[in-house]
XYZ file of C-alpha atoms in Angstrom:
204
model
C -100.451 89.179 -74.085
C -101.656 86.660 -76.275
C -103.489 83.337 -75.516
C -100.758 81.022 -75.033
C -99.344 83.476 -72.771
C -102.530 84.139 -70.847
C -102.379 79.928 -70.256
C -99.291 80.361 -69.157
C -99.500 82.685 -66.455
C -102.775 81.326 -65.392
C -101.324 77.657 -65.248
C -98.487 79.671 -62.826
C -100.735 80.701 -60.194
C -102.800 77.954 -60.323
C -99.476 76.268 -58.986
C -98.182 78.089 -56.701
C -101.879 78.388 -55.288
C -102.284 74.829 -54.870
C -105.755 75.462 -56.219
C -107.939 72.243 -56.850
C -110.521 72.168 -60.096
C -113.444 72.542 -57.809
C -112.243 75.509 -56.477
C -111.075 76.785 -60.305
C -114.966 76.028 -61.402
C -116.005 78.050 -58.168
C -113.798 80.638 -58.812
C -115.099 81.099 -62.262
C -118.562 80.755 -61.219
C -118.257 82.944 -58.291
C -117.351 85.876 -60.938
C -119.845 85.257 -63.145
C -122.474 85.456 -60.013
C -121.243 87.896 -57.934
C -122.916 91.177 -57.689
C -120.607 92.885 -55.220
C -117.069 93.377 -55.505
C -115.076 91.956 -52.017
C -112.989 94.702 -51.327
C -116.359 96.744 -51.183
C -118.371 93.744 -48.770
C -118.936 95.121 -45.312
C -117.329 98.763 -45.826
C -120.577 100.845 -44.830
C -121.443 102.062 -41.305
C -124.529 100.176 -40.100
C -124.868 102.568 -36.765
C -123.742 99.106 -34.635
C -120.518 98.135 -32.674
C -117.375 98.763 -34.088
C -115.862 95.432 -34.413
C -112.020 94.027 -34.797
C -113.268 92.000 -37.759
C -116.207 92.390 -40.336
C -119.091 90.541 -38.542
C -120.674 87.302 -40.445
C -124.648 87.110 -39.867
C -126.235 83.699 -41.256
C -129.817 83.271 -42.354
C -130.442 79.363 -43.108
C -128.023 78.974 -46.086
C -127.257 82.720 -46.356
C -123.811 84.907 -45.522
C -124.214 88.548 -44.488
C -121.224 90.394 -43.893
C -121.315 94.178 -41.899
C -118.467 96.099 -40.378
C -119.857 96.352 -37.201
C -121.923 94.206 -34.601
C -125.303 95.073 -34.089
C -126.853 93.888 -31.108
C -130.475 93.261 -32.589
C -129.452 90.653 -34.584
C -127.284 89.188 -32.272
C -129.010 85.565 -32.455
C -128.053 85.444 -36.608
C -123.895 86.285 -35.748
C -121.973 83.220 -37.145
C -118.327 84.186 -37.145
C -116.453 86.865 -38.058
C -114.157 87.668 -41.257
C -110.652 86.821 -40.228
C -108.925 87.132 -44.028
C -110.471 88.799 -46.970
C -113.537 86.444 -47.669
C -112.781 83.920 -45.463
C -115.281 83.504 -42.611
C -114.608 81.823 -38.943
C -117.266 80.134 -37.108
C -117.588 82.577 -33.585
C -116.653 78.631 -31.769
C -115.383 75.374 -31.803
C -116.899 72.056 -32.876
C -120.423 71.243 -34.160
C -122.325 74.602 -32.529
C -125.673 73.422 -34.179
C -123.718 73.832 -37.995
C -123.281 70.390 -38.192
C -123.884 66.842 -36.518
C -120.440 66.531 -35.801
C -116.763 69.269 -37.420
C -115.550 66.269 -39.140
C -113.982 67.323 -42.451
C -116.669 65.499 -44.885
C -119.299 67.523 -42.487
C -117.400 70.879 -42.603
C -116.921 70.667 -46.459
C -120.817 69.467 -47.163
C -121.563 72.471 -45.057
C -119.510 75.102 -46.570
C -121.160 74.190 -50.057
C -124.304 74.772 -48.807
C -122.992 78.359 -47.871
C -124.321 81.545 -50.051
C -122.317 84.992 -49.962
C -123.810 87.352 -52.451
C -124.487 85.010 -54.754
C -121.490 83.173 -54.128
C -121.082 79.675 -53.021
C -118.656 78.527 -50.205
C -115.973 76.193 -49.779
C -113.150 75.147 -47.248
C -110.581 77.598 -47.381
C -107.056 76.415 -48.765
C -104.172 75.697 -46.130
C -101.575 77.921 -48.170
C -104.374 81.014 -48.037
C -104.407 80.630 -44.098
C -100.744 80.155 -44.634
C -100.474 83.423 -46.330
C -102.055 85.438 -44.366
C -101.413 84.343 -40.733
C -99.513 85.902 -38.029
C -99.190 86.225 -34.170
C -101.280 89.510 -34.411
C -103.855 87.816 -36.077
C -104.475 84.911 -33.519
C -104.382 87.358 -31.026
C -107.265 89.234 -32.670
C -108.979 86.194 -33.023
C -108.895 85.984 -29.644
C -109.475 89.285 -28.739
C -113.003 88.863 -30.866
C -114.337 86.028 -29.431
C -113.904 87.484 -26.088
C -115.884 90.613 -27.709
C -118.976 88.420 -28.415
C -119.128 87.132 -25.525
C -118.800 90.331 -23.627
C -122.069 91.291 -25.948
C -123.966 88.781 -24.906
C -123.156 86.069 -27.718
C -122.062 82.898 -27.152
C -118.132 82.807 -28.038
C -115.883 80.507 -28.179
C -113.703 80.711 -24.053
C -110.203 81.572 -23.978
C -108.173 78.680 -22.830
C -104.719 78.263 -23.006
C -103.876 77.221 -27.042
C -106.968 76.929 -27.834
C -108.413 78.952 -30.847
C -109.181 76.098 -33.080
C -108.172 74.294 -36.101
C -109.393 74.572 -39.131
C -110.287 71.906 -41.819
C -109.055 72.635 -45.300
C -109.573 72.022 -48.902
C -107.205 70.048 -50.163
C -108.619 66.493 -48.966
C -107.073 64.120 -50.702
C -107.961 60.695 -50.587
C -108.254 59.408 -46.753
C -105.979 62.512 -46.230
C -107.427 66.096 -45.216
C -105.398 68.869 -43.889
C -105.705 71.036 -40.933
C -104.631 74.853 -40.134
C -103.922 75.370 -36.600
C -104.669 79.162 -35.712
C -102.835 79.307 -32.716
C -99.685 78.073 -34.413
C -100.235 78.921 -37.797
C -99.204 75.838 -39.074
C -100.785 73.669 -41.698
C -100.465 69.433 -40.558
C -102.018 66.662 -42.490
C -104.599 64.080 -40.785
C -105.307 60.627 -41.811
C -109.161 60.259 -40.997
C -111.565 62.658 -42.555
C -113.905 61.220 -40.359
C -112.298 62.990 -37.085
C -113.374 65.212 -34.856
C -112.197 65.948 -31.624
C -113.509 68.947 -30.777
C -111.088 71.286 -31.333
C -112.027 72.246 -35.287
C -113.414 75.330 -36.644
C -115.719 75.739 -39.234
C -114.281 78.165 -41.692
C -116.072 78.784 -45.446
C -114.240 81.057 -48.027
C -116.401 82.805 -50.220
C-alpha cells in the first residue's frame, strides 16, 4: 500500500468515526506515550473481588485499571471500565470530580485524566453507539449495585436512571449526550447544563 493509499484509508475511518482533530492529535500522542498495550490493561489477578467490569482506581490526576476490586483501596475506586478504554464514573453528577457535570466541566476534567501515560478525553457518541446494548446497561447496573454492596458509595438503582453521558463532539453551543439506559445519542443546546443526571465518562 503506498502513501496515497495509506491517506486514503485513513481519511475513511476518520469518517465514519466522526473523529475530531483533537482526538486525531490524542490518538497519535497516546501511541507515542503509551507503555502498555489496552488489550493487556487490567488482565492480571490482583488476589481481590472478581468484578463484572475492570475496576478504575484514581490517584489525583492518575487512572489505574485492575480486574478485580480490592477492598483496601476501596476509598481510590472511581468507576469502572464499561467499553475497552472507556471509563464510567461509579455515580451521577459532580461526586467531588467537578464543581458541577456540565459538559465544559466534564471535558476540562477528562483532560486532566492520565492512563498509562495517556491523556483522557470525552468519549465519542458513535463509540458508545457501537458498543451498547441492553446487556450492557444491565451490567452497569448490576455493578453499581456491587459497590455499594462492598461498602462504596454507588450510584442507587432507580427506575431509568443510569446516567447520561456527555460526549465529544461539542460543537459550538451544541454538545451531545449518550443516554445509557436507552442507548441513544440526543443533542443539547447549553453546554452549560447540568441537571443531575450526567455521568462522567473519560476514554483513554
Amino acid at each position: 500500500m503506498n502513501t496515497n493509499e495509506k491517506f486514503a484509508a485513513l481519511n475513511k475511518v476518520v469518517a465514519e468515526t466522526e473523529m475530531t482533530e483533537e482526538e486525531i492529535i490524542q490518538w497519535f500522542d497516546a501511541r507515542k506515550t503509551s507503555a502498555v498495550a489496552p488489550d493487556v490493561i487490567g488482565t492480571s489477578s490482583t488476589g481481590g473481588i472478581e468484578s463484572i467490569f475492570p475496576i478504575a482506581y484514581k490517584k489525583g490526576n492518575e487512572f489505574e485499571i485492575l480486574p478485580e476490586l480490592i477492598l483496601e483501596r476501596k476509598d481510590e475506586v472511581w468507576g469502572y471500565e464499561i467499553i475497552p478504554n472507556i471509563i464510567l464514573a461509579k455515580k451521577m453528577g459532580a461526586d467531588g470530580n467537578v464543581k458541577d457535570a456540565c459538559w465544559y466541566n466534564a471535558n476540562a476534567f477528562a483532560k486532566k485524566c492520565v492512563l498509562n501515560g495517556k491523556k483522557g478525553h470525552l468519549p465519542s457518541n458513535e463509540a458508545l453507539k457501537q458498543y451498547w446494548n441492553w446487556d450492557l446497561k444491565d451490567k452497569i447496573q448490576e455493578m453499581d449495585k456491587f459497590l455499594r454492596e462492598n461498602g462504596i458509595d454507588a450510584e442507587r438503582e432507580q427506575l431509568g436512571r443510569v446516567g447520561l453521558v456527555w460526549c465529544s463532539e461539542g460543537r459550538g453551543n451544541v454538545a451531545y449526550l449518550f443516554n445509557l439506559y436507552y442507548g441513544g445519542g440526543f443533542s443539547w443546546m447549553n453546554k452549560a447544563d447540568s441537571g443531575g443526571f450526567e455521568r462522567l465518562a473519560v476514554r483513554f
